[in-house]
Amino acid sequence: MDKQTQVIHAAFQHPDAYHSLSMPVYHTAAYEFDNATEMEDAFCGRTEMPDYSRVSNPTVTYFEQKVKLLTGADNVIAFGSGMAAISNTLLAVAASGKNIVSSRHMFGNTYALISGTLARFGVEAKLCDLTDIDAVESNIDANTCCIYLEIITNPQQEVADLRALARVAHSHQIPLIADTTMIPFTQFSAKELGVDIEIVSSTKYLSGGATSIGGLVMDYGGLPGFGKRMKTEMLLNLGAYMTPHVAYMQSLGLDNLHARYLLQSANTQRLAEMLCTLPGIAKVTYIGLKDNPYHALAQSQFGATGGAMITIDLESRDACFRFINQLKLIRRATNLFDNKTLAIHPASTIFGNFTDEQRREMDVLDTTIRLSVGLEAVEDLFEDIKQAITPI
Ligand SMILES: *Cc1c(COP(=O)(O)O)cnc(C)c1O
């Protein structure tokens, strides 16, 4: 049976007392036991019975099981945010004296986590060009604990070769960890490309229209003991598990993720092609465009769709501000993959607290506008962009 069908009809672990058709939201902190032995078995992990919602909750478990079905992961762990998923993963993998090989092209908070927060605990960030396999190889040493990357960097939209990175990682017996937020796991299999640990900010495509903040970690078994450490040590000691209400909303989002993604991605492809014809735009960057340098690699890894993020470059920072101010339909907001189309000037917002030099190193340009394309009619989006670009 098709995975999509299976996910939509996924059964609960235990039947609901009232035969509820959708998974109830178990808003409870704790669970009661009939006797001391049952209690001991649950607390010592010998049964699946939940004991406390910091580590286990039926509604969250149901959501995790559905993601497991779609991804084929050995373990799926849901967190309170994408950043919680990333920080808990890196805290499980790294240790004082170890280093992480990664890139300067990274989500701003992940960059700050790796190069700032983790650095305070003695974990070194070795940042290099992940599209240059020789550079990656030469940065790995005996203390490297993982290669960490984003599959399409934001806003540069750089795509690294996952199969090649997996080969390098595995030849050094270290895991390849990938943040795959940019293309949903309904569209491609990170596991088949050699990724050992996949991380998703479920706030984005998955939540079903910016309903809630969440994160997911998929463990494909490439690092022995990782899944167990996440479920016992990290969830217990750091306390960043997803809440049941969020799991309920994101479970609904998961059911229609595939349909929404295909439409958003098709919209983006058409919009990108239309924007290439518009005077006043210096450059349109989208991996779905045939002349994009990463087009062929992206297609070989993620299939025919290019996702719903696009950037346009205008002549100056002032032109970008004028454009943002002139928008009538497209919303001025951060976030990605909402049902509504969103626009933001990354250099002055998401990367606003970095220095000019850091922004230069990260290739975050003053002339770039990022668009996250939603489910509206493409013609309406094009009209709005056209009128916003026309000089006043
Ligand atoms: C948004 C985002 C994150 C952080 O996720 P939150 O859910 O906002 O904590 C991490 N990585 C990428 C690529 C993102 O787009």
Coordinates of C-alpha atoms and ligand atoms in Angstrom, one line a residue:
M1 CA 0.0 0.0 0.0
D2 CA 1.2 3.5 -0.7
K3 CA 2.9 5.2 2.2
Q4 CA 0.7 8.3 1.9
T5 CA -2.4 6.1 2.4
Q6 CA -0.8 4.3 5.3
V7 CA 0.0 7.5 7.1
I8 CA -3.5 9.0 6.7
H9 CA -5.0 5.8 8.1
A10 CA -2.3 5.0 10.7
A11 CA -3.7 3.2 13.7
F12 CA -3.2 4.3 17.3
Q13 CA -0.9 2.1 19.5
H14 CA -3.8 1.5 21.8
P15 CA -7.5 1.8 20.8
D16 CA -9.2 4.9 22.2
A17 CA -11.9 4.3 24.8
Y18 CA -14.5 6.3 22.8
H19 CA -13.4 5.1 19.3
S20 CA -12.3 8.6 18.4
L21 CA -11.5 8.7 14.7
S22 CA -8.6 11.2 15.1
M23 CA -5.9 10.8 17.6
P24 CA -7.0 12.4 20.9
V25 CA -4.8 15.1 22.4
Y26 CA -3.5 13.6 25.7
H27 CA -3.1 16.7 27.7
T28 CA -1.6 15.1 30.7
A29 CA 1.8 15.4 32.5
A30 CA 1.7 11.9 34.1
Y31 CA 0.2 8.4 33.8
E32 CA -1.2 6.1 36.5
F33 CA -0.2 2.5 37.0
D34 CA -2.1 -0.5 38.5
N35 CA 0.8 -1.9 40.5
A36 CA 4.5 -1.4 41.4
T37 CA 5.8 -4.0 38.9
E38 CA 4.1 -2.3 36.0
M39 CA 5.5 1.0 37.2
E40 CA 9.0 -0.4 37.5
D41 CA 8.8 -1.9 33.9
A42 CA 7.6 1.4 32.4
F43 CA 10.2 3.5 34.2
C44 CA 13.0 1.1 33.2
G45 CA 12.0 1.1 29.6
R46 CA 10.9 -2.6 29.5
T47 CA 7.3 -1.6 28.3
E48 CA 6.0 1.1 26.0
M49 CA 3.7 2.5 28.6
P50 CA 4.2 6.2 29.1
D51 CA 5.1 7.5 32.5
Y52 CA 5.8 11.2 32.2
S53 CA 5.2 13.6 29.2
R54 CA 8.7 15.1 29.3
V55 CA 9.8 11.8 27.6
S56 CA 6.7 10.2 26.2
N57 CA 3.1 11.1 25.3
P58 CA 0.6 9.1 23.3
T59 CA -0.2 12.0 20.9
V60 CA 3.4 12.8 20.3
T61 CA 4.3 9.1 19.9
Y62 CA 1.5 8.7 17.3
F63 CA 3.0 11.7 15.3
E64 CA 6.5 10.1 15.6
Q65 CA 5.2 6.7 14.4
K66 CA 3.7 8.4 11.3
V67 CA 7.0 10.1 10.5
K68 CA 8.8 6.7 11.0
L69 CA 6.5 5.1 8.5
L70 CA 7.3 7.7 5.9
T71 CA 11.0 7.9 6.4
G72 CA 11.9 4.4 7.4
A73 CA 13.9 5.7 10.3
D74 CA 14.9 3.4 13.2
N75 CA 13.9 6.1 15.7
V76 CA 12.0 9.4 15.3
I77 CA 12.1 11.9 18.2
A78 CA 9.9 15.1 18.2
F79 CA 11.1 18.3 19.8
G80 CA 9.7 21.6 20.8
S81 CA 11.4 23.4 17.9
G82 CA 13.8 22.9 15.0
M83 CA 16.6 24.5 17.1
A84 CA 15.8 22.1 20.0
A85 CA 16.1 19.1 17.5
I86 CA 19.5 20.5 16.3
S87 CA 20.9 21.4 19.7
N88 CA 19.8 18.1 21.3
T89 CA 21.4 16.1 18.4
L90 CA 24.7 18.0 18.6
L91 CA 24.8 17.7 22.4
A92 CA 24.3 14.0 22.0
V93 CA 27.0 13.6 19.3
A94 CA 29.7 16.1 20.4
A95 CA 31.8 16.4 23.5
S96 CA 34.5 18.8 24.8
G97 CA 37.6 18.4 22.6
K98 CA 35.6 17.2 19.6
N99 CA 34.9 19.2 16.4
I100 CA 32.1 19.6 13.9
V101 CA 32.9 20.0 10.2
S102 CA 30.3 22.2 8.7
S103 CA 29.8 25.3 6.5
R104 CA 29.4 29.1 7.0
H105 CA 26.3 28.9 4.8
M106 CA 23.8 28.0 7.5
F107 CA 20.6 29.0 9.3
G108 CA 21.7 31.9 11.5
N109 CA 20.9 30.3 14.8
T110 CA 22.5 27.0 13.9
Y111 CA 25.7 29.0 13.0
A112 CA 25.5 30.8 16.3
L113 CA 24.9 27.5 18.2
I114 CA 27.9 25.8 16.6
S115 CA 30.3 28.7 16.5
G116 CA 29.2 30.3 19.8
T117 CA 27.3 28.3 22.3
L118 CA 29.0 24.9 21.7
A119 CA 32.4 26.6 21.4
R120 CA 31.9 27.7 25.1
F121 CA 31.8 24.0 26.0
G122 CA 34.9 23.1 24.1
V123 CA 33.5 22.0 20.8
E124 CA 35.3 23.4 17.8
A125 CA 33.5 24.5 14.6
K126 CA 35.5 23.7 11.5
L127 CA 33.7 25.6 8.8
C128 CA 34.6 25.0 5.2
D129 CA 33.1 24.8 1.7
L130 CA 31.0 21.6 1.8
T131 CA 30.7 21.6 -2.0
D132 CA 34.5 21.0 -2.1
I133 CA 35.0 17.4 -1.0
D134 CA 38.8 17.8 -0.8
A135 CA 38.3 20.8 1.6
V136 CA 35.9 18.6 3.7
E137 CA 38.4 15.7 3.8
S138 CA 41.3 17.9 4.9
N139 CA 39.2 19.4 7.7
I140 CA 38.4 16.0 9.2
D141 CA 40.7 14.8 12.0
A142 CA 40.7 12.2 14.8
N143 CA 38.5 14.5 16.9
T144 CA 35.8 15.2 14.3
C145 CA 32.5 13.9 15.6
C146 CA 30.3 14.6 12.5
I147 CA 29.8 16.4 9.2
Y148 CA 26.8 18.7 9.6
L149 CA 25.0 20.5 6.7
E150 CA 21.8 21.9 5.3
I151 CA 20.6 20.4 2.1
I152 CA 19.8 23.7 0.4
T153 CA 21.4 26.6 2.3
N154 CA 19.4 29.7 3.1
P155 CA 19.5 32.2 1.5
Q156 CA 22.5 31.3 -0.7
Q157 CA 20.7 28.1 -2.0
E158 CA 23.9 26.1 -2.3
V159 CA 23.5 22.3 -2.7
A160 CA 26.2 19.9 -1.6
D161 CA 26.7 16.4 -2.9
L162 CA 25.2 14.2 -0.1
R163 CA 26.4 10.9 -1.6
A164 CA 30.0 12.2 -1.7
L165 CA 29.8 13.6 1.8
A166 CA 28.3 10.4 3.1
R167 CA 31.3 8.5 1.6
V168 CA 33.8 10.8 3.2
A169 CA 32.0 10.7 6.6
H170 CA 31.7 6.9 6.6
S171 CA 35.3 6.4 5.5
H172 CA 36.2 8.2 8.8
Q173 CA 33.5 6.4 10.8
I174 CA 31.6 9.6 11.6
P175 CA 27.9 10.3 10.9
L176 CA 26.6 12.7 8.3
I177 CA 23.9 14.9 9.8
A178 CA 21.6 16.8 7.5
D179 CA 19.0 19.5 8.1
T180 CA 16.5 18.7 5.4
T181 CA 13.9 21.4 6.2
M182 CA 14.1 22.8 2.7
I183 CA 12.7 19.6 0.9
P184 CA 10.2 17.4 2.8
F185 CA 10.9 13.7 3.4
T186 CA 7.8 12.9 1.4
Q187 CA 9.8 14.0 -1.6
F188 CA 13.1 12.3 -1.2
S189 CA 14.9 9.8 1.0
A190 CA 17.8 11.2 3.0
K191 CA 18.5 7.7 4.2
E192 CA 19.0 6.4 0.6
L193 CA 21.5 9.2 0.0
G194 CA 23.6 8.1 3.0
V195 CA 22.4 10.6 5.7
D196 CA 22.8 9.0 9.1
I197 CA 20.8 11.6 11.1
E198 CA 18.1 13.8 9.5
I199 CA 16.8 16.9 11.2
V200 CA 13.7 18.9 10.2
S201 CA 12.2 22.1 11.5
S202 CA 8.6 20.9 11.4
T203 CA 7.6 24.6 11.9
K204 CA 8.0 25.0 8.2
Y205 CA 6.3 22.8 5.5
L206 CA 5.1 20.2 7.9
S207 CA 3.1 22.3 10.4
G208 CA 0.4 22.9 7.9
G209 CA 0.4 26.7 7.5
A210 CA 2.7 28.0 10.3
T211 CA 0.4 26.6 13.0
S212 CA 3.2 25.8 15.5
I213 CA 6.9 25.4 16.3
G214 CA 8.4 22.0 16.2
G215 CA 11.4 19.8 15.2
L216 CA 12.1 16.2 14.3
V217 CA 15.1 14.0 14.5
M218 CA 15.3 10.8 12.3
D219 CA 17.9 8.3 13.3
Y220 CA 18.9 5.9 10.5
G221 CA 21.2 3.8 12.7
G222 CA 24.5 5.2 11.4
L223 CA 25.7 6.1 14.9
P224 CA 25.3 3.2 17.3
G225 CA 23.6 4.2 20.6
F226 CA 22.4 7.6 19.2
G227 CA 18.7 6.9 19.3
K228 CA 18.8 5.5 22.8
R229 CA 20.9 8.4 24.1
M230 CA 18.4 10.9 22.5
K231 CA 15.4 9.2 24.1
T232 CA 16.8 8.6 27.5
E233 CA 19.6 11.1 28.2
M234 CA 18.6 14.1 26.1
L235 CA 14.9 14.1 26.6
L236 CA 15.2 13.4 30.3
N237 CA 18.0 15.8 31.1
L238 CA 17.3 18.7 28.6
G239 CA 13.5 18.5 28.5
A240 CA 12.7 19.8 25.0
Y241 CA 10.1 17.2 24.0
M242 CA 7.3 18.2 21.7
T243 CA 4.0 19.0 23.4
P244 CA 0.8 17.0 22.6
H245 CA -1.2 19.9 21.2
V246 CA 1.6 20.7 18.7
A247 CA 1.9 17.0 17.8
Y248 CA -1.8 17.0 17.1
M249 CA -1.6 20.0 14.7
Q250 CA 1.6 18.8 13.0
S251 CA 0.1 15.3 12.6
L252 CA -2.8 16.9 10.6
G253 CA -0.2 18.9 8.7
L254 CA 1.7 15.7 7.9
D255 CA -1.4 14.1 6.3
N256 CA -1.6 16.8 3.6
L257 CA 2.1 17.7 3.4
H258 CA 2.7 15.9 0.2
A259 CA -0.3 17.6 -1.6
R260 CA 0.6 21.1 -0.3
Y261 CA 4.3 20.7 -1.1
L262 CA 3.6 19.7 -4.8
L263 CA 1.4 22.7 -5.3
Q264 CA 3.8 25.2 -3.6
S265 CA 6.7 23.8 -5.5
A266 CA 4.9 24.0 -8.8
N267 CA 3.9 27.6 -8.0
T268 CA 7.5 28.5 -7.2
Q269 CA 8.8 27.0 -10.5
R270 CA 6.3 29.0 -12.5
L271 CA 6.9 32.2 -10.5
A272 CA 10.7 31.9 -10.9
E273 CA 10.4 31.5 -14.6
M274 CA 8.0 34.5 -14.8
L275 CA 10.3 36.7 -12.7
C276 CA 13.3 36.0 -15.0
T277 CA 11.4 38.1 -17.6
L278 CA 10.8 41.0 -15.3
P279 CA 13.0 44.2 -15.8
G280 CA 14.3 45.6 -12.5
I281 CA 15.3 42.2 -11.1
A282 CA 19.1 41.7 -11.4
K283 CA 19.0 38.0 -10.6
V284 CA 16.6 35.2 -9.8
T285 CA 18.0 32.3 -7.8
Y286 CA 16.1 29.0 -7.7
I287 CA 17.4 25.4 -8.0
G288 CA 14.5 24.5 -10.2
L289 CA 15.8 26.9 -13.0
K290 CA 17.7 25.0 -15.6
D291 CA 20.6 27.5 -15.7
N292 CA 21.1 27.3 -11.9
P293 CA 24.5 25.8 -11.1
Y294 CA 23.0 23.3 -8.7
H295 CA 20.1 22.3 -10.8
A296 CA 21.3 18.9 -12.0
L297 CA 22.7 17.8 -8.6
A298 CA 19.5 19.0 -6.8
Q299 CA 17.3 17.0 -9.3
S300 CA 19.5 13.9 -8.7
Q301 CA 19.1 14.1 -5.0
F302 CA 15.6 15.6 -4.4
G303 CA 13.7 14.6 -7.6
A304 CA 12.0 17.0 -10.0
T305 CA 10.7 19.6 -7.5
G306 CA 12.8 22.5 -6.3
G307 CA 11.0 23.5 -3.2
A308 CA 9.2 26.8 -2.4
M309 CA 12.1 29.2 -1.5
I310 CA 13.4 31.6 -4.1
T311 CA 15.6 34.7 -3.9
I312 CA 15.7 37.8 -6.1
D313 CA 18.5 40.3 -6.2
L314 CA 17.7 44.0 -6.8
E315 CA 20.2 46.8 -7.5
S316 CA 20.7 48.0 -3.9
R317 CA 19.6 47.7 -0.3
D318 CA 17.4 50.8 -0.8
A319 CA 15.7 49.1 -3.7
C320 CA 15.1 46.0 -1.5
F321 CA 13.5 48.2 1.3
R322 CA 11.3 50.0 -1.3
F323 CA 10.2 46.6 -2.7
I324 CA 9.3 45.2 0.7
N325 CA 7.4 48.4 1.6
Q326 CA 5.4 48.4 -1.6
L327 CA 4.1 44.8 -1.3
K328 CA 0.3 44.6 -1.1
L329 CA -0.5 40.9 -1.1
I330 CA 2.8 39.2 -0.1
R331 CA 3.4 39.4 3.6
R332 CA 6.4 41.0 5.3
A333 CA 7.4 38.1 7.6
T334 CA 10.1 35.6 8.4
N335 CA 9.3 31.9 8.3
L336 CA 9.3 29.5 5.3
F337 CA 6.6 27.4 3.6
D338 CA 3.5 29.0 5.1
N339 CA 0.4 28.8 3.0
K340 CA 0.8 32.5 2.4
T341 CA 3.7 33.9 0.4
L342 CA 6.2 35.8 2.6
A343 CA 9.0 38.2 1.8
I344 CA 12.0 39.2 3.9
H345 CA 15.3 41.1 3.5
P346 CA 17.6 38.5 5.2
A347 CA 20.7 40.8 5.6
S348 CA 18.8 43.3 7.8
T349 CA 16.7 40.9 9.7
I350 CA 17.6 37.2 10.2
F351 CA 21.3 38.2 9.8
G352 CA 20.9 41.7 11.2
N353 CA 22.9 41.0 14.4
F354 CA 26.0 39.7 12.6
T355 CA 28.8 42.1 11.6
D356 CA 29.3 43.2 8.0
E357 CA 32.3 40.9 7.8
Q358 CA 30.4 37.9 9.1
R359 CA 27.6 38.5 6.6
R360 CA 30.3 38.7 3.8
E361 CA 31.8 35.4 4.9
M362 CA 28.3 33.9 4.9
D363 CA 27.5 35.3 1.5
V364 CA 24.4 37.1 2.8
L365 CA 24.1 40.0 0.4
D366 CA 22.4 43.4 1.0
T367 CA 20.7 43.1 -2.4
T368 CA 18.9 39.9 -1.7
I369 CA 15.2 39.4 -1.0
R370 CA 13.9 36.0 0.1
L371 CA 10.5 34.8 -1.0
S372 CA 8.7 31.8 0.5
V373 CA 6.0 30.9 -2.0
G374 CA 2.6 29.8 -0.8
L375 CA -0.6 28.3 -2.2
E376 CA -2.0 31.5 -3.9
A377 CA -2.6 31.8 -7.7
V378 CA 0.8 32.5 -9.3
E379 CA -0.7 35.4 -11.4
D380 CA -1.6 37.3 -8.2
L381 CA 1.9 36.9 -6.8
F382 CA 3.5 38.0 -10.0
E383 CA 1.2 41.1 -10.2
D384 CA 2.2 42.1 -6.6
I385 CA 5.9 41.7 -7.3
K386 CA 5.6 43.6 -10.6
Q387 CA 3.9 46.6 -9.0
A388 CA 6.3 46.5 -6.0
I389 CA 9.4 46.6 -8.3
T390 CA 8.2 49.4 -10.5
P391 CA 10.2 52.5 -9.3
I392 CA 8.1 55.1 -7.6
Ligands
LIG1 C1 13.6 27.5 10.6 C2 14.8 26.7 10.5 C3 15.5 26.1 11.6 C4 15.0 26.4 13.0 O1 13.8 25.8 13.3 P1 12.8 26.4 14.4 O2 11.6 25.5 14.3 O3 12.4 27.8 14.0 O4 13.5 26.3 15.7 C5 16.6 25.3 11.4 N1 17.0 25.0 10.1 C6 16.4 25.6 9.0 C7 17.0 25.2 7.7 C8 15.3 26.4 9.2 O5 14.7 26.9 8.1

